[in-house]
């Protein structure tokens, strides 16, 4: 990998390469460039996941023509697809080096941080929703019970906005969650529970690539991905569209030549 | 294009969460949680997430201020120190050291806070010292 990155930088195939470097025992996202080419020997993969593609989006917003290379696991690749579709990154300017990824429903063998299920505590089992359950599992609860359990989870929210801030596909210049004109706030910002979570869940339809970074960043362990899996299940059923799997036009994307918002024939 | 992540510690409260400052071409543009930090394990509260805004805010004071004619006005550091010392001395002489209370800040370093309590106890002579983030 290091050889390849060195070659890419030297030949100008990429201007900057986003990977990881160990700094005082912590794997930190690091940008490698031609000017510090000797550092490439320190390039490593990391079991702690940072959204390198979100960093790439930030850099590209400043320098649209810059060629960016990055280490990509499956989740990074899926996020890149969405970012290409939504014109946040130009696919011609992005090069990836694929590395092994996290154990998930999609991929069993892998080696990174989060997705090994954590055992939920007894209290959470009784009144809340297990983060690693399936949508189908929790839908076995009665409506009333399910509502109670969701409200238990959602009322823990401390409105850190971490779920949005860390999300690779939350790139809006003006976020609804910050705009009293766009969201019923029940008074002041931030919006109340559960409006905050439900509005964000709707936005994740056709966007969320199920990387789990939001849940990883949530200080109070709310099973956020479950909400987004549910909306994306609906998107898959209605539009026959699997978010992040390819860089094909999204049914929600009205930029471009034609409107594609078409339900699939039933 | 120069992009760096600088590891640091959140200075907003006593938890001491690990953060990464995103620096682009020498400008502080964002804050990320440090995933491998033992305190926060990749999580932050809203203050931590917005640390960079504090540092880059245009409302941030860039000089010492003294209240003159009922209004805060810019002043040199020497002038500010001299005025503060004179006023403190006057108040202590007249009402005693316990008439003074000192509030320290979460936005200075631990060492500076140590010095603040030291000056309060040893120089002013009171135990009236507290901190906004005394968790
Ligand atoms: S799992 Fe969370 S962080 Fe990842 S894309 Fe979906 S909403 Fe964003
Ligand atoms: S929460 Fe919604 S509005 Fe806010 S950045 Fe994400 S997608 Fe955009
Ligand atoms: S990360 Fe969790 S606590 Fe923070 S705003 Fe999102 S749901 Fe709420
Ligand atoms: S203010 Fe928030 S982010 Fe900062 S140290 Fe305290 S809990 Fe952590």
GROMACS .gro file of C-alpha atoms and ligand atoms in nm:
model
  433
    1UNK     CA    1   0.000   0.000   0.000
    2UNK     CA    2   0.277   0.241   0.093
    3UNK     CA    3   0.458   0.176  -0.237
    4UNK     CA    4   0.141   0.245  -0.430
    5UNK     CA    5   0.065   0.568  -0.245
    6UNK     CA    6   0.421   0.689  -0.294
    7UNK     CA    7   0.393   0.618  -0.663
    8UNK     CA    8   0.058   0.795  -0.689
    9UNK     CA    9   0.190   1.104  -0.515
   10UNK     CA   10   0.513   1.112  -0.715
   11UNK     CA   11   0.337   1.068  -1.045
   12UNK     CA   12   0.074   1.325  -0.957
   13UNK     CA   13  -0.210   1.074  -0.983
   14UNK     CA   14  -0.325   1.222  -0.653
   15UNK     CA   15  -0.227   1.551  -0.488
   16UNK     CA   16  -0.315   1.439  -0.141
   17UNK     CA   17  -0.369   1.096   0.013
   18UNK     CA   18  -0.586   1.045   0.319
   19UNK     CA   19  -0.488   0.755   0.539
   20UNK     CA   20  -0.382   0.700   0.898
   21UNK     CA   21  -0.067   0.756   1.096
   22UNK     CA   22   0.008   0.651   1.454
   23UNK     CA   23   0.058   0.956   1.674
   24UNK     CA   24   0.142   0.887   2.037
   25UNK     CA   25  -0.042   0.558   2.030
   26UNK     CA   26  -0.350   0.689   1.852
   27UNK     CA   27  -0.429   0.610   1.491
   28UNK     CA   28  -0.514   0.952   1.347
   29UNK     CA   29  -0.640   1.042   1.004
   30UNK     CA   30  -0.346   1.197   0.821
   31UNK     CA   31  -0.294   1.363   0.486
   32UNK     CA   32   0.010   1.253   0.290
   33UNK     CA   33   0.144   1.476   0.014
   34UNK     CA   34   0.438   1.494  -0.223
   35UNK     CA   35   0.600   1.753   0.003
   36UNK     CA   36   0.614   1.511   0.293
   37UNK     CA   37   0.668   1.198   0.089
   38UNK     CA   38   0.897   1.044   0.351
   39UNK     CA   39   0.602   1.021   0.586
   40UNK     CA   40   0.438   0.765   0.359
   41UNK     CA   41   0.638   0.494   0.538
   42UNK     CA   42   0.421   0.573   0.842
   43UNK     CA   43   0.097   0.518   0.650
   44UNK     CA   44  -0.119   0.257   0.823
   45UNK     CA   45  -0.478   0.136   0.824
   46UNK     CA   46  -0.668   0.187   1.144
   47UNK     CA   47  -0.917  -0.005   1.347
   48UNK     CA   48  -1.068   0.328   1.459
   49UNK     CA   49  -1.290   0.451   1.180
   50UNK     CA   50  -1.290   0.813   1.077
   51UNK     CA   51  -1.486   0.935   0.780
   52UNK     CA   52  -1.199   1.005   0.542
   53UNK     CA   53  -1.453   1.081   0.271
   54UNK     CA   54  -1.603   1.355   0.485
   55UNK     CA   55  -1.255   1.506   0.518
   56UNK     CA   56  -1.221   1.471   0.139
   57UNK     CA   57  -1.552   1.656   0.092
   58UNK     CA   58  -1.426   1.934   0.314
   59UNK     CA   59  -1.103   1.965   0.119
   60UNK     CA   60  -1.279   1.949  -0.218
   61UNK     CA   61  -1.515   2.228  -0.111
   62UNK     CA   62  -1.209   2.450  -0.078
   63UNK     CA   63  -1.014   2.315  -0.376
   64UNK     CA   64  -1.258   2.164  -0.629
   65UNK     CA   65  -0.987   2.045  -0.870
   66UNK     CA   66  -0.763   1.873  -0.619
   67UNK     CA   67  -0.708   1.500  -0.675
   68UNK     CA   68  -0.765   1.307  -0.356
   69UNK     CA   69  -0.671   0.949  -0.276
   70UNK     CA   70  -0.797   0.766   0.027
   71UNK     CA   71  -0.804   0.438   0.211
   72UNK     CA   72  -1.150   0.293   0.170
   73UNK     CA   73  -1.339   0.021   0.344
   74UNK     CA   74  -1.679  -0.087   0.220
   75UNK     CA   75  -1.855   0.186   0.416
   76UNK     CA   76  -1.624   0.454   0.273
   77UNK     CA   77  -1.693   0.324  -0.078
   78UNK     CA   78  -2.067   0.337  -0.023
   79UNK     CA   79  -2.042   0.689   0.116
   80UNK     CA   80  -1.831   0.793  -0.183
   81UNK     CA   81  -2.102   0.665  -0.416
   82UNK     CA   82  -2.359   0.882  -0.243
   83UNK     CA   83  -2.125   1.182  -0.241
   84UNK     CA   84  -2.066   1.140  -0.615
   85UNK     CA   85  -2.438   1.120  -0.683
   86UNK     CA   86  -2.500   1.433  -0.483
   87UNK     CA   87  -2.211   1.615  -0.651
   88UNK     CA   88  -2.018   1.672  -0.333
   89UNK     CA   89  -1.718   1.496  -0.482
   90UNK     CA   90  -1.617   1.452  -0.843
   91UNK     CA   91  -1.553   1.084  -0.908
   92UNK     CA   92  -1.281   1.174  -1.163
   93UNK     CA   93  -1.079   1.327  -0.882
   94UNK     CA   94  -1.106   1.046  -0.630
   95UNK     CA   95  -0.885   0.737  -0.612
   96UNK     CA   96  -0.926   0.469  -0.349
   97UNK     CA   97  -0.720   0.188  -0.206
   98UNK     CA   98  -0.952  -0.077  -0.069
   99UNK     CA   99  -0.882  -0.233   0.265
  100UNK     CA  100  -1.050  -0.492   0.480
  101UNK     CA  101  -1.356  -0.377   0.665
  102UNK     CA  102  -1.588  -0.412   0.957
  103UNK     CA  103  -1.792  -0.718   1.038
  104UNK     CA  104  -2.147  -0.639   0.944
  105UNK     CA  105  -2.454  -0.797   0.799
  106UNK     CA  106  -2.296  -0.754   0.461
  107UNK     CA  107  -1.948  -0.877   0.541
  108UNK     CA  108  -1.847  -1.130   0.801
  109UNK     CA  109  -1.472  -1.121   0.810
  110UNK     CA  110  -1.327  -0.785   0.895
  111UNK     CA  111  -1.112  -0.602   1.142
  112UNK     CA  112  -1.238  -0.270   1.257
  113UNK     CA  113  -1.381  -0.103   1.554
  114UNK     CA  114  -1.744  -0.076   1.613
  115UNK     CA  115  -1.972  -0.331   1.462
  116UNK     CA  116  -1.896  -0.619   1.694
  117UNK     CA  117  -2.222  -0.630   1.887
  118UNK     CA  118  -2.201  -0.495   2.237
  119UNK     CA  119  -2.420  -0.678   2.487
  120UNK     CA  120  -2.709  -0.458   2.596
  121UNK     CA  121  -2.765  -0.421   2.971
  122UNK     CA  122  -3.065  -0.568   3.149
  123UNK     CA  123  -3.247  -0.235   3.179
  124UNK     CA  124  -3.211  -0.151   2.814
  125UNK     CA  125  -3.343  -0.497   2.728
  126UNK     CA  126  -3.652  -0.434   2.939
  127UNK     CA  127  -3.743  -0.081   2.837
  128UNK     CA  128  -3.534   0.012   2.533
  129UNK     CA  129  -3.430  -0.110   2.194
  130UNK     CA  130  -3.126  -0.326   2.136
  131UNK     CA  131  -2.884  -0.156   1.903
  132UNK     CA  132  -2.798  -0.475   1.723
  133UNK     CA  133  -3.148  -0.610   1.676
  134UNK     CA  134  -3.305  -0.629   1.330
  135UNK     CA  135  -3.587  -0.403   1.222
  136UNK     CA  136  -3.804  -0.716   1.193
  137UNK     CA  137  -3.720  -0.821   1.549
  138UNK     CA  138  -3.834  -0.500   1.709
  139UNK     CA  139  -4.144  -0.478   1.495
  140UNK     CA  140  -4.269  -0.781   1.682
  141UNK     CA  141  -4.353  -0.550   1.974
  142UNK     CA  142  -4.703  -0.405   1.979
  143UNK     CA  143  -4.730  -0.050   1.842
  144UNK     CA  144  -4.785   0.087   2.188
  145UNK     CA  145  -4.488  -0.098   2.337
  146UNK     CA  146  -4.267  -0.002   2.046
  147UNK     CA  147  -4.357   0.365   2.081
  148UNK     CA  148  -4.279   0.352   2.452
  149UNK     CA  149  -3.946   0.185   2.386
  150UNK     CA  150  -3.849   0.432   2.114
  151UNK     CA  151  -3.940   0.724   2.333
  152UNK     CA  152  -3.725   0.580   2.612
  153UNK     CA  153  -3.432   0.572   2.370
  154UNK     CA  154  -3.493   0.909   2.208
  155UNK     CA  155  -3.552   1.105   2.526
  156UNK     CA  156  -3.194   1.029   2.629
  157UNK     CA  157  -3.071   1.253   2.347
  158UNK     CA  158  -2.845   1.535   2.467
  159UNK     CA  159  -2.865   1.716   2.130
  160UNK     CA  160  -2.495   1.707   2.073
  161UNK     CA  161  -2.563   1.696   1.696
  162UNK     CA  162  -2.284   1.441   1.682
  163UNK     CA  163  -2.493   1.208   1.465
  164UNK     CA  164  -2.516   1.478   1.201
  165UNK     CA  165  -2.166   1.616   1.240
  166UNK     CA  166  -1.998   1.281   1.197
  167UNK     CA  167  -2.219   1.153   0.917
  168UNK     CA  168  -2.038   1.129   0.582
  169UNK     CA  169  -2.355   1.201   0.388
  170UNK     CA  170  -2.476   1.496   0.596
  171UNK     CA  171  -2.324   1.770   0.386
  172UNK     CA  172  -2.601   2.031   0.362
  173UNK     CA  173  -2.476   2.389   0.380
  174UNK     CA  174  -2.777   2.483   0.585
  175UNK     CA  175  -2.900   2.199   0.798
  176UNK     CA  176  -3.269   2.176   0.880
  177UNK     CA  177  -3.176   2.097   1.237
  178UNK     CA  178  -3.025   2.444   1.268
  179UNK     CA  179  -3.305   2.629   1.092
  180UNK     CA  180  -3.613   2.726   1.289
  181UNK     CA  181  -3.786   2.805   0.957
  182UNK     CA  182  -3.753   2.446   0.842
  183UNK     CA  183  -3.834   2.239   1.144
  184UNK     CA  184  -4.107   2.258   1.406
  185UNK     CA  185  -3.898   2.336   1.708
  186UNK     CA  186  -4.159   2.338   1.982
  187UNK     CA  187  -4.013   2.672   2.087
  188UNK     CA  188  -3.641   2.704   2.051
  189UNK     CA  189  -3.373   2.513   1.873
  190UNK     CA  190  -3.275   2.237   1.898
  191UNK     CA  191  -3.591   2.061   1.784
  192UNK     CA  192  -3.768   1.842   2.037
  193UNK     CA  193  -3.766   1.468   2.077
  194UNK     CA  194  -3.874   1.286   1.864
  195UNK     CA  195  -3.896   1.549   1.587
  196UNK     CA  196  -3.520   1.586   1.576
  197UNK     CA  197  -3.467   1.215   1.514
  198UNK     CA  198  -3.758   1.164   1.281
  199UNK     CA  199  -3.669   1.458   1.057
  200UNK     CA  200  -3.314   1.337   1.035
  201UNK     CA  201  -3.438   0.985   0.964
  202UNK     CA  202  -3.645   1.112   0.671
  203UNK     CA  203  -3.339   1.292   0.534
  204UNK     CA  204  -3.144   0.968   0.549
  205UNK     CA  205  -3.384   0.798   0.307
  206UNK     CA  206  -3.175   0.729  -0.004
  207UNK     CA  207  -2.866   0.871   0.164
  208UNK     CA  208  -2.767   0.669   0.468
  209UNK     CA  209  -2.515   0.401   0.379
  210UNK     CA  210  -2.538   0.225   0.715
  211UNK     CA  211  -2.183   0.293   0.824
  212UNK     CA  212  -2.281   0.324   1.189
  213UNK     CA  213  -2.062   0.625   1.260
  214UNK     CA  214  -2.361   0.816   1.400
  215UNK     CA  215  -2.442   0.545   1.650
  216UNK     CA  216  -2.075   0.516   1.735
  217UNK     CA  217  -2.065   0.890   1.811
  218UNK     CA  218  -2.390   0.898   2.008
  219UNK     CA  219  -2.303   0.953   2.374
  220UNK     CA  220  -2.627   0.794   2.491
  221UNK     CA  221  -2.634   0.484   2.276
  222UNK     CA  222  -2.952   0.550   2.078
  223UNK     CA  223  -3.005   0.282   1.810
  224UNK     CA  224  -3.001   0.540   1.531
  225UNK     CA  225  -2.911   0.305   1.247
  226UNK     CA  226  -3.229   0.113   1.310
  227UNK     CA  227  -3.432   0.424   1.221
  228UNK     CA  228  -3.234   0.479   0.905
  229UNK     CA  229  -3.248   0.111   0.810
  230UNK     CA  230  -3.623   0.130   0.839
  231UNK     CA  231  -3.652   0.433   0.607
  232UNK     CA  232  -3.409   0.280   0.362
  233UNK     CA  233  -3.607  -0.043   0.370
  234UNK     CA  234  -3.903   0.164   0.252
  235UNK     CA  235  -3.690   0.333  -0.014
  236UNK     CA  236  -3.578  -0.009  -0.139
  237UNK     CA  237  -3.937  -0.139  -0.145
  238UNK     CA  238  -4.094   0.161  -0.313
  239UNK     CA  239  -3.821   0.273  -0.552
  240UNK     CA  240  -3.619  -0.044  -0.589
  241UNK     CA  241  -3.312   0.159  -0.496
  242UNK     CA  242  -3.032   0.036  -0.274
  243UNK     CA  243  -2.855   0.332  -0.123
  244UNK     CA  244  -2.480   0.351  -0.168
  245UNK     CA  245  -2.445   0.026  -0.359
  246UNK     CA  246  -2.367   0.205  -0.684
  247UNK     CA  247  -2.311   0.558  -0.807
  248UNK     CA  248  -2.633   0.545  -1.012
  249UNK     CA  249  -2.873   0.834  -0.994
  250UNK     CA  250  -3.079   0.834  -0.677
  251UNK     CA  251  -3.459   0.853  -0.707
  252UNK     CA  252  -3.441   1.160  -0.484
  253UNK     CA  253  -3.184   1.345  -0.686
  254UNK     CA  254  -3.346   1.614  -0.898
  255UNK     CA  255  -3.017   1.760  -1.011
  256UNK     CA  256  -2.929   1.645  -1.360
  257UNK     CA  257  -3.105   1.570  -1.682
  258UNK     CA  258  -3.431   1.413  -1.579
  259UNK     CA  259  -3.654   1.365  -1.282
  260UNK     CA  260  -3.625   1.008  -1.164
  261UNK     CA  261  -3.862   1.002  -0.873
  262UNK     CA  262  -4.065   0.703  -0.987
  263UNK     CA  263  -4.210   0.435  -0.769
  264UNK     CA  264  -4.139   0.089  -0.899
  265UNK     CA  265  -4.437  -0.094  -1.051
  266UNK     CA  266  -4.621  -0.292  -0.787
  267UNK     CA  267  -0.336   2.225   0.018
  268UNK     CA  268  -0.223   2.152   0.366
  269UNK     CA  269  -0.460   1.951   0.585
  270UNK     CA  270  -0.376   1.846   0.939
  271UNK     CA  271  -0.548   1.691   1.239
  272UNK     CA  272  -0.410   1.811   1.568
  273UNK     CA  273  -0.495   1.601   1.875
  274UNK     CA  274  -0.594   1.801   2.180
  275UNK     CA  275  -0.817   1.796   2.485
  276UNK     CA  276  -1.148   1.977   2.514
  277UNK     CA  277  -1.116   2.269   2.750
  278UNK     CA  278  -1.485   2.327   2.815
  279UNK     CA  279  -1.528   2.108   3.121
  280UNK     CA  280  -1.356   1.879   3.365
  281UNK     CA  281  -1.425   1.559   3.169
  282UNK     CA  282  -1.137   1.628   2.937
  283UNK     CA  283  -1.260   1.462   2.620
  284UNK     CA  284  -1.007   1.399   2.345
  285UNK     CA  285  -1.055   1.599   2.026
  286UNK     CA  286  -0.892   1.640   1.689
  287UNK     CA  287  -0.867   1.989   1.547
  288UNK     CA  288  -0.898   2.003   1.172
  289UNK     CA  289  -0.656   2.258   1.032
  290UNK     CA  290  -0.670   2.353   0.667
  291UNK     CA  291  -0.400   2.578   0.524
  292UNK     CA  292  -0.322   2.699   0.873
  293UNK     CA  293  -0.684   2.778   0.961
  294UNK     CA  294  -0.879   2.597   1.229
  295UNK     CA  295  -1.191   2.472   1.051
  296UNK     CA  296  -1.342   2.191   1.254
  297UNK     CA  297  -1.338   1.960   1.554
  298UNK     CA  298  -1.371   1.582   1.556
  299UNK     CA  299  -1.395   1.347   1.850
  300UNK     CA  300  -1.078   1.147   1.910
  301UNK     CA  301  -1.200   0.792   1.866
  302UNK     CA  302  -0.931   0.619   2.067
  303UNK     CA  303  -0.930   0.857   2.363
  304UNK     CA  304  -1.001   0.666   2.686
  305UNK     CA  305  -1.227   0.939   2.826
  306UNK     CA  306  -1.478   0.992   2.548
  307UNK     CA  307  -1.421   0.700   2.310
  308UNK     CA  308  -1.523   0.901   2.007
  309UNK     CA  309  -1.811   1.094   2.157
  310UNK     CA  310  -1.847   1.463   2.241
  311UNK     CA  311  -2.113   1.695   2.373
  312UNK     CA  312  -2.222   1.995   2.171
  313UNK     CA  313  -1.958   2.216   2.328
  314UNK     CA  314  -1.679   1.985   2.230
  315UNK     CA  315  -1.808   1.952   1.874
  316UNK     CA  316  -1.795   2.329   1.836
  317UNK     CA  317  -1.464   2.410   2.001
  318UNK     CA  318  -1.325   2.558   1.680
  319UNK     CA  319  -1.603   2.815   1.673
  320UNK     CA  320  -1.496   2.938   2.011
  321UNK     CA  321  -1.139   2.979   1.897
  322UNK     CA  322  -1.228   3.151   1.571
  323UNK     CA  323  -1.520   3.362   1.692
  324UNK     CA  324  -1.498   3.727   1.603
  325UNK     CA  325  -1.648   3.807   1.942
  326UNK     CA  326  -1.338   3.671   2.107
  327UNK     CA  327  -1.149   3.936   2.307
  328UNK     CA  328  -0.819   4.030   2.151
  329UNK     CA  329  -0.702   4.284   2.407
  330UNK     CA  330  -0.745   4.362   2.774
  331UNK     CA  331  -1.043   4.581   2.858
  332UNK     CA  332  -1.106   4.829   3.134
  333UNK     CA  333  -1.446   4.973   3.220
  334UNK     CA  334  -1.421   5.350   3.180
  335UNK     CA  335  -1.721   5.582   3.197
  336UNK     CA  336  -1.948   5.281   3.226
  337UNK     CA  337  -1.814   5.119   2.909
  338UNK     CA  338  -1.559   4.848   2.842
  339UNK     CA  339  -1.268   4.992   2.649
  340UNK     CA  340  -0.951   4.842   2.510
  341UNK     CA  341  -0.644   4.893   2.726
  342UNK     CA  342  -0.284   4.782   2.736
  343UNK     CA  343  -0.204   4.482   2.953
  344UNK     CA  344   0.016   4.691   3.184
  345UNK     CA  345  -0.261   4.942   3.236
  346UNK     CA  346  -0.516   4.668   3.302
  347UNK     CA  347  -0.294   4.490   3.554
  348UNK     CA  348  -0.215   4.816   3.730
  349UNK     CA  349  -0.579   4.924   3.752
  350UNK     CA  350  -0.693   4.581   3.874
  351UNK     CA  351  -0.419   4.567   4.139
  352UNK     CA  352  -0.500   4.917   4.266
  353UNK     CA  353  -0.873   4.853   4.282
  354UNK     CA  354  -0.829   4.514   4.452
  355UNK     CA  355  -0.593   4.664   4.704
  356UNK     CA  356  -0.838   4.945   4.777
  357UNK     CA  357  -1.129   4.704   4.827
  358UNK     CA  358  -0.927   4.466   5.046
  359UNK     CA  359  -0.799   4.753   5.262
  360UNK     CA  360  -1.146   4.885   5.313
  361UNK     CA  361  -1.360   4.567   5.342
  362UNK     CA  362  -1.114   4.282   5.405
  363UNK     CA  363  -1.001   3.999   5.175
  364UNK     CA  364  -1.327   3.801   5.205
  365UNK     CA  365  -1.506   4.080   5.020
  366UNK     CA  366  -1.335   3.952   4.704
  367UNK     CA  367  -1.439   3.645   4.509
  368UNK     CA  368  -1.263   3.501   4.206
  369UNK     CA  369  -1.420   3.298   3.928
  370UNK     CA  370  -1.172   3.098   3.726
  371UNK     CA  371  -1.223   2.990   3.369
  372UNK     CA  372  -1.260   2.665   3.182
  373UNK     CA  373  -1.099   2.827   2.885
  374UNK     CA  374  -0.754   2.863   3.028
  375UNK     CA  375  -0.513   2.582   3.109
  376UNK     CA  376  -0.498   2.379   3.427
  377UNK     CA  377  -0.174   2.550   3.519
  378UNK     CA  378  -0.326   2.893   3.476
  379UNK     CA  379  -0.620   2.790   3.692
  380UNK     CA  380  -0.373   2.673   3.953
  381UNK     CA  381  -0.215   3.015   3.946
  382UNK     CA  382  -0.555   3.181   3.977
  383UNK     CA  383  -0.635   2.993   4.298
  384UNK     CA  384  -0.283   3.059   4.423
  385UNK     CA  385  -0.314   3.434   4.375
  386UNK     CA  386  -0.660   3.425   4.534
  387UNK     CA  387  -0.548   3.238   4.844
  388UNK     CA  388  -0.192   3.357   4.889
  389UNK     CA  389  -0.203   3.713   4.757
  390UNK     CA  390  -0.561   3.830   4.803
  391UNK     CA  391  -0.602   3.613   5.113
  392UNK     CA  392  -0.945   3.455   5.066
  393UNK     CA  393  -1.083   3.108   4.993
  394UNK     CA  394  -1.352   3.259   4.772
  395UNK     CA  395  -1.243   3.095   4.448
  396UNK     CA  396  -1.452   2.879   4.220
  397UNK     CA  397  -1.472   2.751   3.869
  398UNK     CA  398  -1.756   2.728   3.616
  399UNK     CA  399  -1.675   2.368   3.536
  400UNK     CA  400  -1.623   2.231   3.883
  401UNK     CA  401  -1.796   1.905   3.812
  402LIG     S1  402  -2.518   0.513   0.950
  402LIG    FE1  403  -2.533   0.717   1.044
  402LIG     S2  404  -2.339   0.820   1.000
  402LIG    FE2  405  -2.356   0.644   0.860
  402LIG     S3  406  -2.451   0.728   0.674
  402LIG    FE3  407  -2.616   0.648   0.802
  402LIG     S4  408  -2.683   0.826   0.920
  402LIG    FE4  409  -2.483   0.878   0.839
  403LIG     S1  410  -2.967   1.631   0.905
  403LIG    FE1  411  -3.069   1.661   0.710
  403LIG     S2  412  -3.050   1.880   0.667
  403LIG    FE2  413  -2.902   1.830   0.829
  403LIG     S3  414  -2.711   1.792   0.717
  403LIG    FE3  415  -2.814   1.595   0.747
  403LIG     S4  416  -2.935   1.564   0.561
  403LIG    FE4  417  -2.878   1.778   0.570
  404LIG     S1  418  -2.565   1.173   1.860
  404LIG    FE1  419  -2.724   1.088   1.998
  404LIG     S2  420  -2.736   1.233   2.168
  404LIG    FE2  421  -2.626   1.336   2.000
  404LIG     S3  422  -2.788   1.449   1.890
  404LIG    FE3  423  -2.762   1.253   1.788
  404LIG     S4  424  -2.913   1.120   1.884
  404LIG    FE4  425  -2.890   1.295   2.019
  405LIG     S1  426  -1.746   2.005   2.740
  405LIG    FE1  427  -1.831   1.819   2.648
  405LIG     S2  428  -1.679   1.757   2.497
  405LIG    FE2  429  -1.578   1.903   2.632
  405LIG     S3  430  -1.479   1.779   2.790
  405LIG    FE3  431  -1.685   1.833   2.867
  405LIG     S4  432  -1.820   1.662   2.807
  405LIG    FE4  433  -1.631   1.648   2.683
   0.00000   0.00000   0.00000
